[in-house]
PDB file of C-alpha atoms in Angstrom:
ATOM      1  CA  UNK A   1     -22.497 179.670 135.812  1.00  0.00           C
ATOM      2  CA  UNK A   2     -21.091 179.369 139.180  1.00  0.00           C
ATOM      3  CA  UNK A   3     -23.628 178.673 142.161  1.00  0.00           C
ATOM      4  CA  UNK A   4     -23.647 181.418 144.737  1.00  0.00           C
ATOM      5  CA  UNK A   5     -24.484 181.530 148.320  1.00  0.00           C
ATOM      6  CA  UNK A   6     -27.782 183.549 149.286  1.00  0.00           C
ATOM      7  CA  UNK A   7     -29.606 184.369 152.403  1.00  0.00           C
ATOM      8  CA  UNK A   8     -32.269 186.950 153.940  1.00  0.00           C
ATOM      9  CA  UNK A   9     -32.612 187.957 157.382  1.00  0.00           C
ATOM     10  CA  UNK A  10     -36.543 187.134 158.583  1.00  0.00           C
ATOM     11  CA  UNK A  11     -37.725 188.512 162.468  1.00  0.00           C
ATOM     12  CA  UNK A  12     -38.956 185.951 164.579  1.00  0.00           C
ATOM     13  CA  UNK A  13     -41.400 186.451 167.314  1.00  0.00           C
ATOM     14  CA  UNK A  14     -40.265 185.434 170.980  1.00  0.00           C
ATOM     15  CA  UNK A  15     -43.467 184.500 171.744  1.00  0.00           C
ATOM     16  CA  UNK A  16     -45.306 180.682 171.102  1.00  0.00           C
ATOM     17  CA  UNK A  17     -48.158 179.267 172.352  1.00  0.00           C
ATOM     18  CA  UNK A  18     -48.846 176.836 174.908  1.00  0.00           C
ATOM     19  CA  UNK A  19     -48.481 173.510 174.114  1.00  0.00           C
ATOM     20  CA  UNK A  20     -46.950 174.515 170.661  1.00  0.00           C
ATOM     21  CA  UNK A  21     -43.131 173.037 168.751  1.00  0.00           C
ATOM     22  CA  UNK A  22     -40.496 175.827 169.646  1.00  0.00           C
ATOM     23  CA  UNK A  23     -39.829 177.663 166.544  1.00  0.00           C
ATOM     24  CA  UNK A  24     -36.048 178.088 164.784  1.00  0.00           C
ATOM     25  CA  UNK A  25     -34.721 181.029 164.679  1.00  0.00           C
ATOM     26  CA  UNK A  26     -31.414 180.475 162.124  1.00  0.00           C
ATOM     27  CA  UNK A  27     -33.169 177.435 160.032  1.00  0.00           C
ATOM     28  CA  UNK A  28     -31.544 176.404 156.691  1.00  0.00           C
ATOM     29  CA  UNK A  29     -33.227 175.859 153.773  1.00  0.00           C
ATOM     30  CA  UNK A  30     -32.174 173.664 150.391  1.00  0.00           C
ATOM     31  CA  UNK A  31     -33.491 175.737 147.153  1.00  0.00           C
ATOM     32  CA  UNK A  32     -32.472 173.598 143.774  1.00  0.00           C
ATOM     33  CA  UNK A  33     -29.734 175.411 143.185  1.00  0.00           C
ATOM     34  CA  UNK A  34     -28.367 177.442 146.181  1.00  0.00           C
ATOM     35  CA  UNK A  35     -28.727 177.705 149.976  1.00  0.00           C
ATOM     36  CA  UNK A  36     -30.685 180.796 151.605  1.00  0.00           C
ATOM     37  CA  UNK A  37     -30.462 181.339 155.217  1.00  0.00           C
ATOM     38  CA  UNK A  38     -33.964 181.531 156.927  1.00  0.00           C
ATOM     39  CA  UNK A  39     -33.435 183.750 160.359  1.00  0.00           C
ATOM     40  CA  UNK A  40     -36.601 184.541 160.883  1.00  0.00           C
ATOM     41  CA  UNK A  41     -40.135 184.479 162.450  1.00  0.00           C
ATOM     42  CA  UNK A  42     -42.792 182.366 163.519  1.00  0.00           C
ATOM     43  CA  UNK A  43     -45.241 184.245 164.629  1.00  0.00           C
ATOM     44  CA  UNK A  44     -47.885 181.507 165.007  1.00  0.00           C
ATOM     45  CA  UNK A  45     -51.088 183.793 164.062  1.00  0.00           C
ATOM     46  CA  UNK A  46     -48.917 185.983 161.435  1.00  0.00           C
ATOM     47  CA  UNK A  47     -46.569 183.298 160.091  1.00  0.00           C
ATOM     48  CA  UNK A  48     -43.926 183.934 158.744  1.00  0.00           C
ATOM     49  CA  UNK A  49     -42.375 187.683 157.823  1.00  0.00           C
ATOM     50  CA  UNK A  50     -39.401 188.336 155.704  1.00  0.00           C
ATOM     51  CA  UNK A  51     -37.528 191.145 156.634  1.00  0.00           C
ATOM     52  CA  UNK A  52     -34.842 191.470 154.289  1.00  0.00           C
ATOM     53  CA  UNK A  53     -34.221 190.440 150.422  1.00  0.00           C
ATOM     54  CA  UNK A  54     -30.669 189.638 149.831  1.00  0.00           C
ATOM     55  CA  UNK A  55     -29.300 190.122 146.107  1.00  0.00           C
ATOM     56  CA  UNK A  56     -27.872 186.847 144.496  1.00  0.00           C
ATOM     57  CA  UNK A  57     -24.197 187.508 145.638  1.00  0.00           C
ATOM     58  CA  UNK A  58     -24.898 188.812 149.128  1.00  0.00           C
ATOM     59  CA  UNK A  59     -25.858 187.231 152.343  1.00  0.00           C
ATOM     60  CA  UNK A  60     -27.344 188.432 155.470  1.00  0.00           C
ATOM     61  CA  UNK A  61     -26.265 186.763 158.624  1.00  0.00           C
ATOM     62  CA  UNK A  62     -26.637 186.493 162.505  1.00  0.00           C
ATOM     63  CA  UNK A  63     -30.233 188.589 162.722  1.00  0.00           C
ATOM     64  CA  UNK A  64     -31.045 189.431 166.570  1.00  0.00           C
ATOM     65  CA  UNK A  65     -33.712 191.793 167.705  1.00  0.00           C
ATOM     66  CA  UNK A  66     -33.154 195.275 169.031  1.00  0.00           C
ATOM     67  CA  UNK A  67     -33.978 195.951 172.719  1.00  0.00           C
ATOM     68  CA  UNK A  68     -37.636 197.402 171.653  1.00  0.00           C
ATOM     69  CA  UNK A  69     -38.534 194.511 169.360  1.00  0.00           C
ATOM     70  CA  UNK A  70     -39.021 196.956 166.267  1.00  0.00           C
ATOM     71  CA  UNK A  71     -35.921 196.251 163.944  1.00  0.00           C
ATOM     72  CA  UNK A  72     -33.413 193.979 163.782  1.00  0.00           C
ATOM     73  CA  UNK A  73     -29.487 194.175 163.439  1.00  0.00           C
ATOM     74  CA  UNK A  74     -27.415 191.532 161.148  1.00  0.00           C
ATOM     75  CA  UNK A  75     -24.512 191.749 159.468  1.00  0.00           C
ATOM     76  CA  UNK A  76     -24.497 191.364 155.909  1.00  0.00           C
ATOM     77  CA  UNK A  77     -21.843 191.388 152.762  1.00  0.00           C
ATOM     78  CA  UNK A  78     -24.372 193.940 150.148  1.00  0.00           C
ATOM     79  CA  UNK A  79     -21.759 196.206 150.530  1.00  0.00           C
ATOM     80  CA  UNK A  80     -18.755 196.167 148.772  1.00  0.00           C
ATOM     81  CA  UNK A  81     -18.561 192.279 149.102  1.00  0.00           C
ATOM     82  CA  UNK A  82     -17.697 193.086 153.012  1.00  0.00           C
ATOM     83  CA  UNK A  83     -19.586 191.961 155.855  1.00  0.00           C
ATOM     84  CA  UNK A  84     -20.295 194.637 158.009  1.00  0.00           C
ATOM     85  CA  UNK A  85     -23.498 195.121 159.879  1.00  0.00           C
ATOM     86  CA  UNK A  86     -26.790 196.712 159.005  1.00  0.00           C
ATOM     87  CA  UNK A  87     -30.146 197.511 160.731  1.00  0.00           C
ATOM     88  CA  UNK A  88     -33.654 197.868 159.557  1.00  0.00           C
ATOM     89  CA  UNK A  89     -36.279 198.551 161.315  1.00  0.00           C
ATOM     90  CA  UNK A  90     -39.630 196.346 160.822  1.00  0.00           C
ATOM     91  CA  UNK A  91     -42.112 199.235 159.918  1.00  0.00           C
ATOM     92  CA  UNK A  92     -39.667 201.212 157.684  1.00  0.00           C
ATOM     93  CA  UNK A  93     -37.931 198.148 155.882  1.00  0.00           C
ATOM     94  CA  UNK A  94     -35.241 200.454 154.737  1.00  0.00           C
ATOM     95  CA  UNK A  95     -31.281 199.311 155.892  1.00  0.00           C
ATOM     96  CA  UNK A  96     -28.609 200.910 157.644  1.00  0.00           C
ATOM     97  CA  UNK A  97     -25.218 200.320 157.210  1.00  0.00           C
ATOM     98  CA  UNK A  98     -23.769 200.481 160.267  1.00  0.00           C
ATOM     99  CA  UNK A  99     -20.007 200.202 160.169  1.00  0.00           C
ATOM    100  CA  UNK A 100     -17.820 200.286 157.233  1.00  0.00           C
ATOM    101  CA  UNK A 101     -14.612 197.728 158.320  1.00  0.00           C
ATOM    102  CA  UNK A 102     -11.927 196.717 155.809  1.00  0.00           C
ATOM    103  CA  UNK A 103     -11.817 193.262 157.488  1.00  0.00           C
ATOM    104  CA  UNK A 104     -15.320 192.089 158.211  1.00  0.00           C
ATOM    105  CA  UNK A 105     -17.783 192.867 161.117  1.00  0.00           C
ATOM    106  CA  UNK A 106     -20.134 190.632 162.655  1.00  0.00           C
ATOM    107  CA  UNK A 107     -22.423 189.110 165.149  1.00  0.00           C
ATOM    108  CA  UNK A 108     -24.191 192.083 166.455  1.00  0.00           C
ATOM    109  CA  UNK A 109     -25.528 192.703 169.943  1.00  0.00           C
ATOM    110  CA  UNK A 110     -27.863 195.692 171.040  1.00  0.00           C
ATOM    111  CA  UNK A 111     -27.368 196.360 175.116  1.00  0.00           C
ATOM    112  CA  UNK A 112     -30.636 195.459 176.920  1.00  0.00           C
ATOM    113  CA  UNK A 113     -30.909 199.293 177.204  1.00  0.00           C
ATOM    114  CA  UNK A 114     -30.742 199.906 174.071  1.00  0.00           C
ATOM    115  CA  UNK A 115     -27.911 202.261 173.797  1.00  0.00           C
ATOM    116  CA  UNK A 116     -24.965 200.702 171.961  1.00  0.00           C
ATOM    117  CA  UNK A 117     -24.398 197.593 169.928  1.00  0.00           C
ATOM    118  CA  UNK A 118     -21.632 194.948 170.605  1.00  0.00           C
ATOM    119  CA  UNK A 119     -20.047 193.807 167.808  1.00  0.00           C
ATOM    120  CA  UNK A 120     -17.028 191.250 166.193  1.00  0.00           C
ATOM    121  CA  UNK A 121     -14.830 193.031 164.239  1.00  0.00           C
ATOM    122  CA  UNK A 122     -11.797 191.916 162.252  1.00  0.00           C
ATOM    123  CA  UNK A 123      -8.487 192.969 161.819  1.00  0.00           C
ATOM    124  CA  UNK A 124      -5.875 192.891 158.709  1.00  0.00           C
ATOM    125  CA  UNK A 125      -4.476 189.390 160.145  1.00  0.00           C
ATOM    126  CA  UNK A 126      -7.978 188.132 160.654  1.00  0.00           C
ATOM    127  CA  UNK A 127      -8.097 188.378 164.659  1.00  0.00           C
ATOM    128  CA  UNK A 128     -11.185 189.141 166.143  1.00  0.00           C
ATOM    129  CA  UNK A 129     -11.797 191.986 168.475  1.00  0.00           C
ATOM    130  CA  UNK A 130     -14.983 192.823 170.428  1.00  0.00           C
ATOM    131  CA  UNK A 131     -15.915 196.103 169.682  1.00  0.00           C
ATOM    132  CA  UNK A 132     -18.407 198.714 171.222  1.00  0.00           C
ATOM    133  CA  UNK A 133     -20.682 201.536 169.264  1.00  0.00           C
ATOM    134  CA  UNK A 134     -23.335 204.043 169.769  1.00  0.00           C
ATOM    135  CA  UNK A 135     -26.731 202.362 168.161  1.00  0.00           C
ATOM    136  CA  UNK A 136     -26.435 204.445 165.205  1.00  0.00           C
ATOM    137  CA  UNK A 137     -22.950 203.210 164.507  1.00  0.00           C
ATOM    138  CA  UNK A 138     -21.089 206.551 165.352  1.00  0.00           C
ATOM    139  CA  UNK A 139     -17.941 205.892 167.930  1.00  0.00           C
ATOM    140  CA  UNK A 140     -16.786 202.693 167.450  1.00  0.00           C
ATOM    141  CA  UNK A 141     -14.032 201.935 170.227  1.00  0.00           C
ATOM    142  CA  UNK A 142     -12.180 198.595 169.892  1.00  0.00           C
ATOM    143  CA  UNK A 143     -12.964 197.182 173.823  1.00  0.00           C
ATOM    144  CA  UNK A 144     -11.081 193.681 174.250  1.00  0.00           C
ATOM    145  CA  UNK A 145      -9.533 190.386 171.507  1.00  0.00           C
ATOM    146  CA  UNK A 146     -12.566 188.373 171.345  1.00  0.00           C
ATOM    147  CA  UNK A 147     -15.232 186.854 169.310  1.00  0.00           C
ATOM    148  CA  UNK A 148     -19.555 186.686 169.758  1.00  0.00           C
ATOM    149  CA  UNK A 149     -20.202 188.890 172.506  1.00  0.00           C
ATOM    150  CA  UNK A 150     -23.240 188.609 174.814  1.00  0.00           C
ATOM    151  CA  UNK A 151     -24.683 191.031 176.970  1.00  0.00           C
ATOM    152  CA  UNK A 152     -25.279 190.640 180.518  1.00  0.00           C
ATOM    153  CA  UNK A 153     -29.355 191.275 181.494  1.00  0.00           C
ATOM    154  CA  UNK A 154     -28.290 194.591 183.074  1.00  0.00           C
ATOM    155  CA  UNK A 155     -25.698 195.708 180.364  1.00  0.00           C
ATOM    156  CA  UNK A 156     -22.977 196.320 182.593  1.00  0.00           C
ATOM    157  CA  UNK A 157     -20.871 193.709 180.897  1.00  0.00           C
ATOM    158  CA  UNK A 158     -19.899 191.410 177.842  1.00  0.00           C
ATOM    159  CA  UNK A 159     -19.400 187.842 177.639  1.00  0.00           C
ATOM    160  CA  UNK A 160     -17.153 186.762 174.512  1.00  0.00           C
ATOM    161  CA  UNK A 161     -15.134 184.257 173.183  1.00  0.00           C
ATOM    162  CA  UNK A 162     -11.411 183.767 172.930  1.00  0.00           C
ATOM    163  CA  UNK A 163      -9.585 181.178 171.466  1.00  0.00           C
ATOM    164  CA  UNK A 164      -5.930 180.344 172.996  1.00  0.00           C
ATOM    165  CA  UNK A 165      -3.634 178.669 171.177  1.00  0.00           C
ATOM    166  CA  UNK A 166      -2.068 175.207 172.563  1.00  0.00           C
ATOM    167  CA  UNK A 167       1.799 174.598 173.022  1.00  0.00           C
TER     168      UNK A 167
END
């Protein structure tokens, strides 16, 4: 049989004791016969909690917390073999699917307010656009060409990344 990717989205707490290692929030993890991706957290007196369980040919990717600290938002591949991305929120543990892109859609950012979610998405040629929704996914408006946005502390703008091609 063929060996297939797998990885699970875990929520990691922001907070660490004094004195304590800094904890890894995107670790990778060898197991025998596949690689899982271990996003997830430390909370030093809860350990570790998993927050999702991704099936054998799926991955979950790129968790970050929303504004509140109650859920987390990650895009994933469970559906239809195309990343797109999900929420779930830590005391339901069911998942959203958030958008539903042809091309892939990625890195997800909630605003500090809470509001709307910055996100990567792809088109049919592969180039990356940053794109803007309400939290629950509706109204997704293609903003500006870019890749991995970042929201400023206020949420008045995006930092992203754009790659330029060399002559």
């Amino acid at each position: 049989g063929s060996l297939g990717a797998r990885s699970s989205a875990f929520a990691a707490s922001a907070t660490a004791r004094a004195g304590s290692r800094n904890s890894t929030f995107g670790q990778l993890a060898r197991n025998q016969a596949n690689w899982r991706e271990y996003a997830g957290t430390v909370g030093y007196e809860r350990g570790i909690q998993q927050v999702t369980t991704a099936l054998s040919t799926t991955e979950d990717w790129k968790p970050t917390w929303d504004e509140k600290g109650e859920g987390v938002f990650f895009h994933s591949n469970r559906a239809d073999n195309q990343f797109n991305v999900w929420y779930t929120r830590l005391s339901r543990r069911g998942l959203e699917q958030l958008t539903t892109t042809r091309y892939g859609a990625f890195a997800p950012v909630v605003a500090p307010d809470g509001s709307r979610v910055a996100y990567q998405a792809n088109d049919e040629s592969g180039t990356p656009s940053i794109w803007l929704m309400n939290r629950d996914g509706s109204r997704p408006t293609q903003v500006v060409g870019g890749r991995l946005p970042c929201w400023s502390p206020d949420g008045t703008q995006i930092a992203y990344q754009v790659e330029d091609k060399l002559t």
